[in-house]
Amino acid sequence: MRIRVGHLYPDYLNIYADRGNIAVLAARAAARGHELNVRAIGMGDPVPAGGVDLFYIGGGQDREQELVAHDLAAKGDALREAVGGGAAFLGVCGGYQLLGRSYVDVAGNDLPGIGLLPLHTVAGDRRMIGDVLLECDWAGRTLAGFENHAGRTILDGGAEPLGRVVSGFGNDGRSGFEGCRAGRVYGTYLHGPLLPRNPWFADRLLTEALAHAGLDTELPPLPDELEREAHAVSAERARTRGGRF
Ligand code: GLN
């Protein structure tokens, strides 16, 4: 099967292993006999209607977010329609912030988001940097990664976080939650790199993308020895030196 990935603004939002996340999706798809077809969706490019199974938007600094935010907002209708049609979506860090309603950056600029996730973000003056470990009760799994953000993300009442913070700051350093999910849309501050250390999450995205492409399937497990080790090292780092105020 061909899995069509739309990588939004790879030239702007690409810090901390965003390409590595795509490489993991490609390798894990190939190991199951599927092909990942990645197309960049950049500034001024139209969103191919119905032609994307999984959207990806990565991390960036405020400056890059400012450069893309209005173009992304102009793509908002097409992206919301694609998600309404069952496409999956992963937003990381700066990209996550723009999946909410708005992001007020460090300089006070009020950037529009596309409202795919029920949240908004406001920058604070202390950056939240460090290793993070999350408990994702909805999946019965953990996620380990690294965060580096000034934005404090506030979920709307009733919004579903991606996980409960075991160690680290998470969305705002105080709520005890990290990320957000709504249907097949996921947002998280974890990068550096997210999917290589958390292969179950990569497989979940692939499974949902395949379902959109017309194939309801369970992916056969892979050996994942290195991945398990990477997760364990990262989780331990978070436990011993995850950030807190
Ligand atoms: N500019 C955002 C912040 O600092 C996102 C940073 C990032 O993507 N690493 O909150």
Coordinates of C-alpha atoms and ligand atoms in Angstrom, one line a residue:
M1 CA 0.0 0.0 0.0
R2 CA 1.1 3.6 -0.6
I3 CA 0.9 5.9 2.4
R4 CA 0.8 9.5 1.4
V5 CA 2.5 11.9 3.8
G6 CA 2.1 15.7 3.6
H7 CA 5.1 17.3 5.3
L8 CA 4.2 20.9 6.0
Y9 CA 6.9 23.5 5.7
P10 CA 9.9 21.2 5.9
D11 CA 12.2 24.1 5.0
Y12 CA 11.0 26.2 8.0
L13 CA 9.8 23.9 10.7
N14 CA 12.6 21.3 10.9
I15 CA 14.5 21.5 14.2
Y16 CA 15.5 18.5 16.3
A17 CA 15.0 15.4 14.1
D18 CA 11.8 16.2 12.3
R19 CA 13.2 14.5 9.2
G20 CA 14.2 11.6 11.5
N21 CA 10.6 11.1 12.4
I22 CA 9.7 10.9 8.7
A23 CA 12.6 8.4 8.2
V24 CA 11.2 6.2 11.0
L25 CA 7.8 6.2 9.4
A26 CA 9.2 5.3 6.1
A27 CA 11.4 2.5 7.5
R28 CA 8.6 1.0 9.6
A29 CA 6.2 1.1 6.6
A30 CA 8.7 -0.5 4.3
A31 CA 9.4 -3.3 6.9
R32 CA 5.7 -4.2 6.5
G33 CA 5.7 -4.0 2.7
H34 CA 4.2 -0.5 2.5
E35 CA 5.7 2.5 0.8
L36 CA 5.8 6.0 2.3
N37 CA 5.3 8.7 -0.3
V38 CA 6.3 12.0 1.2
R39 CA 5.5 15.3 -0.4
A40 CA 6.4 18.7 0.9
I41 CA 3.6 21.2 1.3
G42 CA 5.3 24.5 1.4
M43 CA 4.6 28.2 1.3
G44 CA 1.7 28.9 -1.1
D45 CA 1.3 25.3 -2.1
P46 CA -2.3 23.9 -2.1
V47 CA -3.3 21.1 0.2
P48 CA -4.0 18.1 -2.1
A49 CA -7.7 17.4 -1.4
G50 CA -8.2 13.9 -0.1
G51 CA -4.6 13.0 -1.3
V52 CA -2.9 12.9 2.1
D53 CA -3.2 10.1 4.7
L54 CA -0.9 11.6 7.3
F55 CA 0.1 15.3 7.8
Y56 CA 3.3 16.2 9.7
I57 CA 4.3 19.6 10.9
G58 CA 7.5 20.0 12.9
G59 CA 9.2 22.3 15.3
G60 CA 10.7 25.7 14.8
Q61 CA 11.5 28.9 16.6
D62 CA 9.1 31.8 16.9
R63 CA 10.8 33.4 13.9
E64 CA 9.9 30.4 11.6
Q65 CA 6.5 30.2 13.1
E66 CA 5.9 33.8 12.2
L67 CA 6.9 33.2 8.7
V68 CA 4.5 30.3 8.1
A69 CA 1.5 31.0 10.4
H70 CA -0.5 33.1 8.0
D71 CA 0.1 30.7 5.1
L72 CA -0.9 27.8 7.3
A73 CA -4.0 29.7 8.4
A74 CA -4.9 30.1 4.7
K75 CA -4.7 26.3 4.4
G76 CA -6.9 25.9 7.5
D77 CA -10.1 25.0 5.7
A78 CA -8.5 22.4 3.5
L79 CA -6.6 20.9 6.4
R80 CA -9.7 20.7 8.6
E81 CA -11.6 19.1 5.7
A82 CA -8.8 16.5 5.3
V83 CA -8.9 15.7 9.0
G84 CA -12.7 15.5 8.9
G85 CA -12.3 12.9 6.1
G86 CA -10.1 10.8 8.4
A87 CA -6.5 11.9 7.7
A88 CA -4.1 11.6 10.6
F89 CA -2.0 14.5 11.8
L90 CA 1.1 14.9 14.0
G91 CA 2.3 18.3 15.1
V92 CA 5.5 18.7 17.1
C93 CA 6.5 21.7 19.2
G94 CA 6.2 24.8 17.1
G95 CA 3.9 22.9 14.8
Y96 CA 1.9 21.7 17.7
Q97 CA 1.3 25.3 18.9
L98 CA 0.0 26.2 15.4
L99 CA -2.5 23.3 15.5
G100 CA -4.2 25.2 18.4
R101 CA -6.2 28.4 18.0
S102 CA -3.4 30.8 18.6
Y103 CA 0.1 31.3 19.8
V104 CA 1.3 34.6 21.4
D105 CA 5.0 34.5 21.0
V106 CA 7.8 35.9 23.2
A107 CA 7.7 39.2 21.4
G108 CA 3.9 39.4 21.9
N109 CA 2.9 38.7 18.3
D110 CA -0.5 36.9 18.2
L111 CA -0.1 34.2 15.6
P112 CA -3.2 32.5 14.3
G113 CA -3.5 28.7 14.5
I114 CA -5.8 26.4 12.6
G115 CA -7.9 25.2 15.5
L116 CA -7.5 21.5 14.9
L117 CA -6.7 21.0 18.6
P118 CA -8.8 22.6 21.4
L119 CA -6.0 24.7 23.0
H120 CA -4.1 28.0 22.9
T121 CA -0.5 28.9 23.7
V122 CA 1.2 31.9 25.3
A123 CA 4.9 32.3 25.6
G124 CA 6.4 32.7 29.1
D125 CA 9.8 34.1 30.0
R126 CA 11.4 30.9 31.2
R127 CA 12.1 28.2 28.7
M128 CA 11.1 24.6 29.6
I129 CA 14.0 22.4 28.6
G130 CA 14.8 18.8 29.4
D131 CA 13.9 15.2 29.1
V132 CA 10.3 14.1 29.4
L133 CA 8.5 10.9 30.3
L134 CA 4.7 10.6 29.7
E135 CA 2.2 8.0 30.7
C136 CA -0.4 7.7 27.9
D137 CA -3.3 6.0 29.8
W138 CA -5.4 5.9 26.7
A139 CA -2.8 3.6 25.0
G140 CA -1.4 1.8 28.0
R141 CA 2.1 3.0 26.9
T142 CA 4.7 5.6 27.7
L143 CA 6.4 8.2 25.5
A144 CA 9.9 9.5 26.1
G145 CA 11.4 12.5 24.5
F146 CA 12.9 16.0 24.9
E147 CA 11.3 19.3 25.2
N148 CA 12.5 22.9 24.6
H149 CA 9.8 25.6 24.5
A150 CA 8.9 28.9 25.9
G151 CA 5.2 28.5 25.0
R152 CA 2.8 27.5 27.7
T153 CA 0.0 25.5 26.2
I154 CA -3.4 25.6 27.8
L155 CA -5.9 22.9 26.9
D156 CA -9.6 23.8 26.8
G157 CA -11.8 22.1 29.4
G158 CA -12.5 18.5 28.4
A159 CA -9.6 18.4 25.9
E160 CA -7.7 15.1 25.9
P161 CA -4.0 15.4 26.7
L162 CA -1.5 13.1 24.9
G163 CA -0.2 12.0 28.2
R164 CA 0.3 12.6 31.9
V165 CA 3.7 14.0 32.8
V166 CA 5.8 11.5 34.9
S167 CA 8.9 13.7 34.6
G168 CA 9.4 17.0 32.8
F169 CA 7.4 20.2 32.3
G170 CA 4.8 19.2 29.7
N171 CA 2.3 21.7 28.3
D172 CA 2.8 24.4 30.8
G173 CA 4.9 23.1 33.7
R174 CA 2.0 23.0 36.1
S175 CA -1.0 21.2 34.7
G176 CA 0.7 17.8 34.8
F177 CA -0.3 17.1 31.2
E178 CA 1.5 17.1 27.9
G179 CA 0.3 17.3 24.3
C180 CA -3.2 16.9 23.1
R181 CA -5.1 14.5 20.9
A182 CA -8.4 14.8 19.1
G183 CA -9.4 11.8 17.0
R184 CA -6.4 11.2 14.7
V185 CA -4.8 14.6 15.4
Y186 CA -1.9 14.6 17.8
G187 CA 0.2 17.4 19.1
T188 CA 3.2 17.2 21.4
Y189 CA 6.3 19.1 22.6
L190 CA 8.3 15.9 22.5
H191 CA 11.0 15.9 19.8
G192 CA 14.6 15.1 19.7
P193 CA 13.6 12.5 18.3
L194 CA 10.1 11.3 19.1
L195 CA 9.4 8.4 16.8
P196 CA 12.7 6.5 16.9
R197 CA 12.4 6.2 20.7
N198 CA 8.6 5.5 20.7
P199 CA 7.9 3.0 17.9
W200 CA 4.4 2.1 19.1
F201 CA 3.4 5.7 18.4
A202 CA 4.9 5.6 14.9
D203 CA 2.9 2.4 14.3
R204 CA -0.3 4.0 15.6
L205 CA 0.2 6.9 13.1
L206 CA 0.9 4.4 10.3
T207 CA -2.1 2.3 11.2
E208 CA -4.4 5.4 11.1
A209 CA -2.8 6.6 7.8
L210 CA -3.4 3.1 6.3
A211 CA -7.0 3.2 7.5
H212 CA -7.5 6.5 5.7
A213 CA -5.8 5.0 2.6
G214 CA -8.4 2.2 2.7
L215 CA -6.6 -0.6 4.5
D216 CA -7.8 -1.6 8.0
T217 CA -4.9 -3.6 9.3
E218 CA -2.9 -4.4 12.4
L219 CA 0.8 -4.0 11.7
P220 CA 2.9 -7.0 12.6
P221 CA 5.4 -6.3 15.4
L222 CA 9.1 -5.6 14.6
P223 CA 12.1 -6.6 16.8
D224 CA 12.6 -3.1 18.1
E225 CA 15.6 -4.0 20.3
L226 CA 17.5 -0.8 19.7
E227 CA 14.3 1.2 20.0
R228 CA 13.5 -0.3 23.3
E229 CA 16.9 0.5 24.6
A230 CA 16.7 4.1 23.3
H231 CA 13.3 4.5 25.1
A232 CA 14.7 3.1 28.3
V233 CA 17.7 5.4 28.2
S234 CA 15.6 8.4 27.5
A235 CA 13.0 7.5 30.1
E236 CA 15.7 7.1 32.7
R237 CA 17.2 10.5 31.8
A238 CA 13.8 12.0 32.3
R239 CA 13.3 10.4 35.6
T240 CA 16.7 11.6 36.9
R241 CA 16.9 15.0 35.4
G242 CA 13.6 15.9 33.8
G243 CA 12.9 19.6 34.1
R244 CA 10.7 21.2 36.7
F245 CA 10.1 24.7 38.1
Ligands
GLN1 N1 8.8 28.7 19.5 C1 8.2 27.8 20.3 C2 8.5 28.0 21.8 O1 9.7 28.2 22.2 C3 8.5 26.4 19.8 C4 9.9 25.9 20.0 C5 10.2 24.7 19.3 O2 9.6 24.2 18.4 N2 11.3 24.0 19.8 O3 7.6 27.8 22.5

